[in-house]
mmCIF file of C-alpha atoms in Angstrom:
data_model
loop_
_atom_site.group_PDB
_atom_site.id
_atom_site.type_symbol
_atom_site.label_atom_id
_atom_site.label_comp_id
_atom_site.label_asym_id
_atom_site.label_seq_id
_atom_site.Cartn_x
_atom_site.Cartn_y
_atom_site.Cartn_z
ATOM 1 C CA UNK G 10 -14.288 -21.051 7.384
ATOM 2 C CA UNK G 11 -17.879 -20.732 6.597
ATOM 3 C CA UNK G 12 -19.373 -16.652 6.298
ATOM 4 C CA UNK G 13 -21.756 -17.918 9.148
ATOM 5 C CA UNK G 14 -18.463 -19.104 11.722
ATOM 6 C CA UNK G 15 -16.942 -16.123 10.671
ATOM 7 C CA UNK G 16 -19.861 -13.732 12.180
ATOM 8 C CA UNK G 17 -20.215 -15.637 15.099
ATOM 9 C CA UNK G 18 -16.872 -15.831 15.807
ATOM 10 C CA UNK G 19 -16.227 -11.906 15.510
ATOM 11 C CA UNK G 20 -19.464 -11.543 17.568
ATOM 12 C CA UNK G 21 -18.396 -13.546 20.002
ATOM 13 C CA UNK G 22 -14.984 -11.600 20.186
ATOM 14 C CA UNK G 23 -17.087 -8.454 20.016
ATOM 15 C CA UNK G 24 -19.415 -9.633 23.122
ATOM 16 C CA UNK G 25 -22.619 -9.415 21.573
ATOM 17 C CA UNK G 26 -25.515 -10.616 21.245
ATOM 18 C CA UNK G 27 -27.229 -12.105 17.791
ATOM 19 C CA UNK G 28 -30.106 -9.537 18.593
ATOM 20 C CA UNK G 29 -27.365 -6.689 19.299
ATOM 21 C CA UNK G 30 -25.772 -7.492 15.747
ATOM 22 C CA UNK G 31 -28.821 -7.738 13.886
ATOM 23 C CA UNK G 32 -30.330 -4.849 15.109
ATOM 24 C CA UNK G 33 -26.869 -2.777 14.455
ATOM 25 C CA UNK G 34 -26.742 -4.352 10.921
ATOM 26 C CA UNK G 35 -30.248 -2.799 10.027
ATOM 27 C CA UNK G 36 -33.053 -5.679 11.231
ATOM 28 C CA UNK G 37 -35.690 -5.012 13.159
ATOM 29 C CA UNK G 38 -35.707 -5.547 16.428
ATOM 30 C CA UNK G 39 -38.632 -8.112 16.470
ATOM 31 C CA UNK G 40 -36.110 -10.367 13.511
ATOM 32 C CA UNK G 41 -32.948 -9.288 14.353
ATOM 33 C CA UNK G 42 -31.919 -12.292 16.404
ATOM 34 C CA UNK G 43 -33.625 -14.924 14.165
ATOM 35 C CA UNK G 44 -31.679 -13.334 10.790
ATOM 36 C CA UNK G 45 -28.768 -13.865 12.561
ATOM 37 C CA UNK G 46 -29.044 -16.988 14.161
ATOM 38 C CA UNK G 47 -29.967 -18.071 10.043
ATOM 39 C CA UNK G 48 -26.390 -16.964 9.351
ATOM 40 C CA UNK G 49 -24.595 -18.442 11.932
ATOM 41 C CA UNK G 50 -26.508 -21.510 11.645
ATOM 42 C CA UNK G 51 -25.784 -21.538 7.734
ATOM 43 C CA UNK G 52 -29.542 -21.763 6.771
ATOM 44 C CA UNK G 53 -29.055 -18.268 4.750
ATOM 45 C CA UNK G 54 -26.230 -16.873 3.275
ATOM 46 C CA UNK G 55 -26.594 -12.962 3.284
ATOM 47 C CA UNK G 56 -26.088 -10.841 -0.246
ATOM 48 C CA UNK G 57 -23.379 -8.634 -1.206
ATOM 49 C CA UNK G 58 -24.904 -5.663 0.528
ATOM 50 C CA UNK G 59 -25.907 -7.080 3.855
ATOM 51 C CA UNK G 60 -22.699 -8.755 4.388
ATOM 52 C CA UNK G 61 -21.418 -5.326 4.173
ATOM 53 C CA UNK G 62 -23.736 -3.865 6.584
ATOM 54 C CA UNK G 63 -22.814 -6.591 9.007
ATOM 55 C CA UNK G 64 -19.194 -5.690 8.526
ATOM 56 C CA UNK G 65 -20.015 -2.515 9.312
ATOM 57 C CA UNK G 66 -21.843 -3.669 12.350
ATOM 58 C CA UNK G 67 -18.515 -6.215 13.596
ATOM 59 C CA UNK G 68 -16.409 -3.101 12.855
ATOM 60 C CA UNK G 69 -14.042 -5.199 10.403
ATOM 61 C CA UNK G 70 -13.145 -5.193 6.910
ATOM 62 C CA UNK G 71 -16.398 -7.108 4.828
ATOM 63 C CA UNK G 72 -13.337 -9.586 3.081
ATOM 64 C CA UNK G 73 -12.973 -10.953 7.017
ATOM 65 C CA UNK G 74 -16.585 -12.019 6.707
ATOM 66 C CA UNK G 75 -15.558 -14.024 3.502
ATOM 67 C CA UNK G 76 -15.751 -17.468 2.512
ATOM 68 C CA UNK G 77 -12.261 -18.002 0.350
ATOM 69 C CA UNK G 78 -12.962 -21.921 -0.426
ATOM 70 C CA UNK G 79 -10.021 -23.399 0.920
ATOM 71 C CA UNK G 80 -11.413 -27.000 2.486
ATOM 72 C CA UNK G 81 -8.373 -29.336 1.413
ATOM 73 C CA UNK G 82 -5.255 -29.400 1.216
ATOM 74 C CA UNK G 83 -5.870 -29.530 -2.811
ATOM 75 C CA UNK G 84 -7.568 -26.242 -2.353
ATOM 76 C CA UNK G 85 -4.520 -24.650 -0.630
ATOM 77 C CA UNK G 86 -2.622 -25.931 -3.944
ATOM 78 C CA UNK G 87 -4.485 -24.049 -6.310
ATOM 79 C CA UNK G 88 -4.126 -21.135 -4.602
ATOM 80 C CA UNK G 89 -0.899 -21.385 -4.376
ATOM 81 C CA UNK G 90 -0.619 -22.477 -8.369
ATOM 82 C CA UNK G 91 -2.704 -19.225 -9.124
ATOM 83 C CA UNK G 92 -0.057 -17.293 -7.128
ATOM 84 C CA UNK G 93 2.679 -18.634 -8.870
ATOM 85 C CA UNK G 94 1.050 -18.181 -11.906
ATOM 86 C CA UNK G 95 0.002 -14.347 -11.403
ATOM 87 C CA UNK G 96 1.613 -13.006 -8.318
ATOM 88 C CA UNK G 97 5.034 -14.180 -8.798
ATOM 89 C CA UNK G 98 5.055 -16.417 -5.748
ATOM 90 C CA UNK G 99 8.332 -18.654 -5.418
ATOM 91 C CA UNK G 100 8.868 -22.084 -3.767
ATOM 92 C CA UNK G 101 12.384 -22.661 -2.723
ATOM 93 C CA UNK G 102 13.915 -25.390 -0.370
ATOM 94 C CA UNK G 103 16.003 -24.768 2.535
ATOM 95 C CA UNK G 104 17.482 -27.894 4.684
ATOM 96 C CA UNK G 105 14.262 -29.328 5.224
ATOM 97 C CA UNK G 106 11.745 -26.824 4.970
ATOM 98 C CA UNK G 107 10.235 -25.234 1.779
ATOM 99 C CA UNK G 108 10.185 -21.534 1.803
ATOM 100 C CA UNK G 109 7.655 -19.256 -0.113
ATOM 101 C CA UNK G 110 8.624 -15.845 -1.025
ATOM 102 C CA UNK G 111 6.744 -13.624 -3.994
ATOM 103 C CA UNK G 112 9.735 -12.620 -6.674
ATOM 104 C CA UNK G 113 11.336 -9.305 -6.476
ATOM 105 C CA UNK G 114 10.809 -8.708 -10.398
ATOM 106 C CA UNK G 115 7.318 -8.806 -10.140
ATOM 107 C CA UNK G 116 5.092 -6.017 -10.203
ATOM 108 C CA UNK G 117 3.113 -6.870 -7.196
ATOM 109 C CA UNK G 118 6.382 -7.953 -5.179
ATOM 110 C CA UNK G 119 6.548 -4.197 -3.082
ATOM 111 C CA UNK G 120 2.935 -4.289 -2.657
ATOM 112 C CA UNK G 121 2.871 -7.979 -0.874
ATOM 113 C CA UNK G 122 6.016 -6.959 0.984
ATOM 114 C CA UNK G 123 3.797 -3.950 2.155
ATOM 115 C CA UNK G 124 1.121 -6.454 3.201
ATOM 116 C CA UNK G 125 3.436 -8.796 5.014
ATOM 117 C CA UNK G 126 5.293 -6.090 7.042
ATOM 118 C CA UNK G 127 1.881 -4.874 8.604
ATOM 119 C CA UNK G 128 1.184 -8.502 9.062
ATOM 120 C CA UNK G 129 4.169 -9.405 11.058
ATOM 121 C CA UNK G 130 4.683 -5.870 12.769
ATOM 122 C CA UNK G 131 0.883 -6.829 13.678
ATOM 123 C CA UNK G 132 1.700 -10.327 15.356
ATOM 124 C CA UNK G 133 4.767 -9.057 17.023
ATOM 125 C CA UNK G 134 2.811 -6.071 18.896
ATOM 126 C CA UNK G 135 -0.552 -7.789 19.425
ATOM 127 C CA UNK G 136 0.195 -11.340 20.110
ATOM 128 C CA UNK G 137 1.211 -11.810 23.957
ATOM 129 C CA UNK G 138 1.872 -14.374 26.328
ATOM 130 C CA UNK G 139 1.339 -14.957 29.769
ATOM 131 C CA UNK G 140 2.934 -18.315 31.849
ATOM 132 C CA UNK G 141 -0.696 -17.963 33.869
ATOM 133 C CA UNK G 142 -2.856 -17.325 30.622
ATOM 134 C CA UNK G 143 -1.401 -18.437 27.610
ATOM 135 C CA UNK G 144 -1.388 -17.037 24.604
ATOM 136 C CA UNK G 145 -4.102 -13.646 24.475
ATOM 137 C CA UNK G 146 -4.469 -13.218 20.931
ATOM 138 C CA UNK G 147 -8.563 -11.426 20.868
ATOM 139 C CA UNK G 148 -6.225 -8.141 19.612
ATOM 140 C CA UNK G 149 -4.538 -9.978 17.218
ATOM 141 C CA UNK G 150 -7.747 -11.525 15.787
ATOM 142 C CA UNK G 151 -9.613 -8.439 15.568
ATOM 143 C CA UNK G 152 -6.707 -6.842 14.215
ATOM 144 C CA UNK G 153 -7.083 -9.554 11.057
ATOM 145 C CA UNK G 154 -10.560 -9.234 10.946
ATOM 146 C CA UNK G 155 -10.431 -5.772 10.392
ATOM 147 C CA UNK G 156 -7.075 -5.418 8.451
ATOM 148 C CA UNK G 157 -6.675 -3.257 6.433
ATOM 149 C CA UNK G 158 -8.566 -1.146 7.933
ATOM 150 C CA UNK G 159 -6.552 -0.142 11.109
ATOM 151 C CA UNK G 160 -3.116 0.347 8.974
ATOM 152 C CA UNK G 161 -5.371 2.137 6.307
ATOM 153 C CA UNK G 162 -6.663 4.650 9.428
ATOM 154 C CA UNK G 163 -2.637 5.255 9.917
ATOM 155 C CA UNK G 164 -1.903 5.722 6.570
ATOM 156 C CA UNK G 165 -4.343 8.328 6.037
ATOM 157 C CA UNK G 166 -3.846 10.411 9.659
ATOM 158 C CA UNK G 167 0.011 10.091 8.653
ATOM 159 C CA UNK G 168 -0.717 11.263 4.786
ATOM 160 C CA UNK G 169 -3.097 14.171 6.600
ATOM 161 C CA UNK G 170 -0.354 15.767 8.664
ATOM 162 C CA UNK G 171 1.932 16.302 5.301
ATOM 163 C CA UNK G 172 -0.638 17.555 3.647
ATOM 164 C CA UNK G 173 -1.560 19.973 6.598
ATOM 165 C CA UNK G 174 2.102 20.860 6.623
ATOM 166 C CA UNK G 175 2.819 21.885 2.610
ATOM 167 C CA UNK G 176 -0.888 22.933 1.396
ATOM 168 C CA UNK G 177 -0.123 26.391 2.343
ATOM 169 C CA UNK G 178 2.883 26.595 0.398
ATOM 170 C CA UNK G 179 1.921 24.807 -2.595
ATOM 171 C CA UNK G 180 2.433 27.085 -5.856
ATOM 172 C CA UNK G 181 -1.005 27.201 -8.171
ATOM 173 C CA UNK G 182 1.118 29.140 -10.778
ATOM 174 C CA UNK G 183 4.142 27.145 -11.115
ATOM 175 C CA UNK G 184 4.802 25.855 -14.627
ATOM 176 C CA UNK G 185 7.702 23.585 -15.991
ATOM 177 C CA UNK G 186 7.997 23.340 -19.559
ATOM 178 C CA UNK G 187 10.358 20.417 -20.455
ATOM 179 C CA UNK G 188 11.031 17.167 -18.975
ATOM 180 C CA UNK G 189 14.824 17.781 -17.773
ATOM 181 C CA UNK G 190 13.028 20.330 -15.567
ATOM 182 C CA UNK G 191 11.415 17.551 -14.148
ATOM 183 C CA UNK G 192 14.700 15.743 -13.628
ATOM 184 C CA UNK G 193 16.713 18.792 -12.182
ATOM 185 C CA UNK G 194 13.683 19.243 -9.621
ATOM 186 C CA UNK G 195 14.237 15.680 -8.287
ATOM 187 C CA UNK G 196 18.051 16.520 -7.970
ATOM 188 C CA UNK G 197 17.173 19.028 -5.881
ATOM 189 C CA UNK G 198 14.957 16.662 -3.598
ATOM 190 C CA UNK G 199 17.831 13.714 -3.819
ATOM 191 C CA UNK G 200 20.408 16.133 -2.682
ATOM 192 C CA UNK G 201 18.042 17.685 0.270
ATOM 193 C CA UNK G 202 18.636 13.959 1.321
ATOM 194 C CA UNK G 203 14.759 12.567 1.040
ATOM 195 C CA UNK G 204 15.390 8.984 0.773
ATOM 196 C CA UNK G 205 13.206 8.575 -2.550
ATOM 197 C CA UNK G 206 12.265 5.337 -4.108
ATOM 198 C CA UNK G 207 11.760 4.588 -8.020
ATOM 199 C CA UNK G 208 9.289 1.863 -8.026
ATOM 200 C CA UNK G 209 7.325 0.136 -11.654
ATOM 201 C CA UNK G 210 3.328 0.021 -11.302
ATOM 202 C CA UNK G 211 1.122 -3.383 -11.619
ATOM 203 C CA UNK G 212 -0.495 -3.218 -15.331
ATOM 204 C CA UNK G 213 -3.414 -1.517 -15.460
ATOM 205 C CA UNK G 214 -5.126 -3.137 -18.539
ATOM 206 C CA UNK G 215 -5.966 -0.593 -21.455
ATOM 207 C CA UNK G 216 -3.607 2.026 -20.280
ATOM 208 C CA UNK G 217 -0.800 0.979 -22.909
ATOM 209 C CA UNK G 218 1.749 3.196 -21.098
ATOM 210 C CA UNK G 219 4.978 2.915 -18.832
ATOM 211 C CA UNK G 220 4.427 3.853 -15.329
ATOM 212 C CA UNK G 221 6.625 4.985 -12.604
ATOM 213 C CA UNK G 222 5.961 5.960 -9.193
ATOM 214 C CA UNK G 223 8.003 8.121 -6.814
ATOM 215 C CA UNK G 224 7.887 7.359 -2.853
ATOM 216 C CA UNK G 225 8.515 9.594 -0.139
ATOM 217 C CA UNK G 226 8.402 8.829 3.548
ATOM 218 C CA UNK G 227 6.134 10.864 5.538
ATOM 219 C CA UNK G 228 8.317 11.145 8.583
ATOM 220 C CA UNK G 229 11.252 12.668 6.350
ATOM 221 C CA UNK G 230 8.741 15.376 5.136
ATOM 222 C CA UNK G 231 7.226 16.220 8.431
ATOM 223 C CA UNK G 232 11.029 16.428 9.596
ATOM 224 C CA UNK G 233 11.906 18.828 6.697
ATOM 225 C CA UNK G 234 12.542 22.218 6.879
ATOM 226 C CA UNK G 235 14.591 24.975 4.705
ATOM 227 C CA UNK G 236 15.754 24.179 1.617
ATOM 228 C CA UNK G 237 14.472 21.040 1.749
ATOM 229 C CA UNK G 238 11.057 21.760 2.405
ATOM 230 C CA UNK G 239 10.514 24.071 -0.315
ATOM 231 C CA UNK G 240 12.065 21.366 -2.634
ATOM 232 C CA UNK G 241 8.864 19.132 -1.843
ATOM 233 C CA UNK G 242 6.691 22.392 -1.524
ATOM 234 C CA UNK G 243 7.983 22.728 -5.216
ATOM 235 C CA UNK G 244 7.115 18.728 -6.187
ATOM 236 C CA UNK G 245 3.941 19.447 -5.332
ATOM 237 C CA UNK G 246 3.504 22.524 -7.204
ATOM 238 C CA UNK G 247 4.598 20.467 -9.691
ATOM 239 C CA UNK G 248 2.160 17.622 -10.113
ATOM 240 C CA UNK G 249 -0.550 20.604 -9.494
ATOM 241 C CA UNK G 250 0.700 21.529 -12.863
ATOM 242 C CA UNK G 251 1.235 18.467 -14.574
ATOM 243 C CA UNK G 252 -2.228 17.908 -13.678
ATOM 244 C CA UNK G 253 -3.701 21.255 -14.787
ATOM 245 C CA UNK G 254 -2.094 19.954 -18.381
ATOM 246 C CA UNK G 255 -3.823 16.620 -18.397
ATOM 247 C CA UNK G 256 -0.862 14.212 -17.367
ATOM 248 C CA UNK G 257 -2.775 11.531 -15.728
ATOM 249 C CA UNK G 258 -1.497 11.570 -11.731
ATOM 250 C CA UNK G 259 -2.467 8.739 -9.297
ATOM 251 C CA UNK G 260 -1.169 9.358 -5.890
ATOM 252 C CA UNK G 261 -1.165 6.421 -3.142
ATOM 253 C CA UNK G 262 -0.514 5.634 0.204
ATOM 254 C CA UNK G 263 0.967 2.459 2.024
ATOM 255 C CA UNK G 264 2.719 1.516 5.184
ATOM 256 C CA UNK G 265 6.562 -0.482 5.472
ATOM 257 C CA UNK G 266 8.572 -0.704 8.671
ATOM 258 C CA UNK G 267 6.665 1.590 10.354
ATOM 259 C CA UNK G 268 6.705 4.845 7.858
ATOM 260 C CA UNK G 269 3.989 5.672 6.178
ATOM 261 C CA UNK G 270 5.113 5.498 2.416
ATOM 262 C CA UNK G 271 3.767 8.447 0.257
ATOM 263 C CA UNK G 272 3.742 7.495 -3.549
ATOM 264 C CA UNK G 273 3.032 9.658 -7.012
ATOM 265 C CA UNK G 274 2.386 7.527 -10.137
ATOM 266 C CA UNK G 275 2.997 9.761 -13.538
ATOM 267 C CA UNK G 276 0.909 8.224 -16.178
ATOM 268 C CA UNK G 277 3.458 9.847 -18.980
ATOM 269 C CA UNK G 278 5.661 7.676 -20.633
ATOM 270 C CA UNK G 279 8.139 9.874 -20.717
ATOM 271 C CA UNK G 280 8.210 10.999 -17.575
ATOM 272 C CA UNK G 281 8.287 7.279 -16.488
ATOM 273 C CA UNK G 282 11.278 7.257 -18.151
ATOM 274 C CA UNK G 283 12.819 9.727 -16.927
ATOM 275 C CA UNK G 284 12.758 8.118 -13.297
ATOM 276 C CA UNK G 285 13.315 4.844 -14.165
ATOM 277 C CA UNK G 286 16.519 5.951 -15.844
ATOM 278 C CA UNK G 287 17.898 8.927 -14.807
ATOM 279 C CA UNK G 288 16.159 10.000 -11.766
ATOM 280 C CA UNK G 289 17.188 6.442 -10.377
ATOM 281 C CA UNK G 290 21.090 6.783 -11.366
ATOM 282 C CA UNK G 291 21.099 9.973 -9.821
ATOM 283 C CA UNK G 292 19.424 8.581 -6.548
ATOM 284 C CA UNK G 293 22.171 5.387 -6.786
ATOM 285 C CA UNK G 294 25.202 8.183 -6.952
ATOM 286 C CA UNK G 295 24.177 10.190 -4.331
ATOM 287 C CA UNK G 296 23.795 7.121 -1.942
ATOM 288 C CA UNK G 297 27.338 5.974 -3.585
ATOM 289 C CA UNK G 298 28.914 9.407 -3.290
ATOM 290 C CA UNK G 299 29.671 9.821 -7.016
ATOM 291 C CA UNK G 300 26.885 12.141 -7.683
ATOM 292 C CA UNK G 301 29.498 15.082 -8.700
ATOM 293 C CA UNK G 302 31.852 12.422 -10.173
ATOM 294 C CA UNK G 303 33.218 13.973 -13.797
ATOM 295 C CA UNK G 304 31.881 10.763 -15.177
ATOM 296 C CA UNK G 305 28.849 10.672 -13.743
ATOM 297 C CA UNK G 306 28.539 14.485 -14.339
ATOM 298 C CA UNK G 307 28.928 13.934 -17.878
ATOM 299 C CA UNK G 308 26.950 11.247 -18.037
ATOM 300 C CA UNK G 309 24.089 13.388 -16.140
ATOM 301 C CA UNK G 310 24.538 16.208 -18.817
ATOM 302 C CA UNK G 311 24.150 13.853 -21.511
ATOM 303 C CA UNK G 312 21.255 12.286 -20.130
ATOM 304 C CA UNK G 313 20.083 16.466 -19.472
ATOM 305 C CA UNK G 314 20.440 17.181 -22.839
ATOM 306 C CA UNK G 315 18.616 13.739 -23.972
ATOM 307 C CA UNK G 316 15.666 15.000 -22.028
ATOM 308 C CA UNK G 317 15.788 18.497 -23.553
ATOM 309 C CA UNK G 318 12.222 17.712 -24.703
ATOM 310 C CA UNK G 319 8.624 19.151 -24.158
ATOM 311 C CA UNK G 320 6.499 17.666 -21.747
ATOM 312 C CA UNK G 321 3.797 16.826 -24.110
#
């Protein structure tokens, strides 16, 4: 679709007027109609920084407003080439359909699933129908122009409230020294029974270094209390420190099956490690059961012991 369908489509779904929209998009009032009706009518093609400001005006993301060249089936090919090719997309056959899926190994595999659960949780809850009316999918529509803005919205009100919750007990003097410290404090959080995932980052180009993310649930730490809480009170003291001693920390937010996923990135090659390898066999034996195992034990101390090293 055309930028100028687009806006007259979401206008339309909006209920207003071309003068309404242009004057809400910054126009005068004596142009405001005639701008947009040069839009719509494809006559003009607005700039980067007006197509914004009419985003801003539909009350959608600007990328809805888009034109993303797909006029052919041949177009829809390259795409899905370039996907293959960089995304890790995946064409399988199954009886007589062909099935896409994006492959697990890949960097960007969590993030699409992220993108596709929204999606579909989306459709489910937004798309209705009637036997009198049909399909009513103006929700759903407005839900796609805007994405991601109404599960980014969530995602932040959701990422607020834990916040709220642990600020007050976060520790500005706590200090760990080596990076089995590290380790032992994520014991602590595995057997409070957070449900953490050990997740690999996209590459970031010029950062040269292994990165590893941990991911909480934000339901699970709004539920927490006791011990428990002041394990994650503790995490974040923490990454306050590791912070305070220049260890790059990203932190990021996403949404899967309805939780709010709270991540950490530690930009630390060692500490990347250190959850890829141990954190995550520790997480795998407590699910399994084996955590206090003698094997696994020993194989914990040795893995302790490897780690008896300074942060830096």
């Amino acid at each position: 679709m055309s930028v100028g369908y687009k806006i007259r489509a979401i206008r339309d779904l909006r209920g207003m007027t071309q003068k309404e929209l242009g004057i809400k998009a910054g126009f005068s009032a004596a142009t405001a109609d005639v701008r947009i009706r040069q839009y719509e009518s494809h006559k003009m093609i607005p700039k980067e920084d007006k197509l914004k400001e009419i985003a801003t005006a539909l009350d959608v993301d600007v990328s809805a407003l888009k034109d993303h060249d797909i006029y052919s089936d041949l177009d829809l090919m390259q795409i899905l080439f370039e996907l293959e090719k960089n995304h890790g997309l995946v064409i399988e056959k199954e009886a007589d359909r062909y099935v896409l899926s994006f492959d697990e190994s890949h960097p960007l595999f969590r993030y699409t699933n992220y993108k596709l659960d929204s999606w579909y949780r989306a459709k489910s809850q937004l798309l209705s129908y009637s036997e009198d009316s049909g399909y009513d999918d103006k929700e759903y529509l407005l839900w796609k122009y805007r994405f991601p803005l109404d599960t980014m919205e969530i995602e932040k009100t959701n990422a607020a409230k834990v916040q709220e919750k642990y600020k007050p007990f976060v520790n500005n003097s706590y200090s760990i020294k080596k990076v089995n410290e590290f380790i032992l404090l994520f014991e602590k959080l595995i057997r409070s029974g957070f449900d953490i995932q050990i997740a690999s980052a996209p590459e970031r180009s010029g950062i040269g270094t292994f990165v590893c993310c941990a991911i909480f649930k934000h339901s699970e730490l709004l539920e927490a209390t006791g011990d428990a809480a002041n394990a994650y009170a503790e995490y974040l003291s923490m990454i306050t420190y590791l912070e305070k001693s220049g260890i790059e920390i990203e932190r990021e937010t996403n949404s899967f099956d309805g939780e709010t996923l709270l991540g950490v990135y530690f930009y630390s090659s060692v500490l990347s490690t250190a959850l890829n390898h141990t954190v995550w066999e520790i997480i795998a034996a407590y699910k399994a059961g084996t955590l206090d195992d003698k094997i696994m034990q020993m194989q914990y101390k040795d893995s302790l012991q490897t780690f008896d090293v300074a942060l830096n």
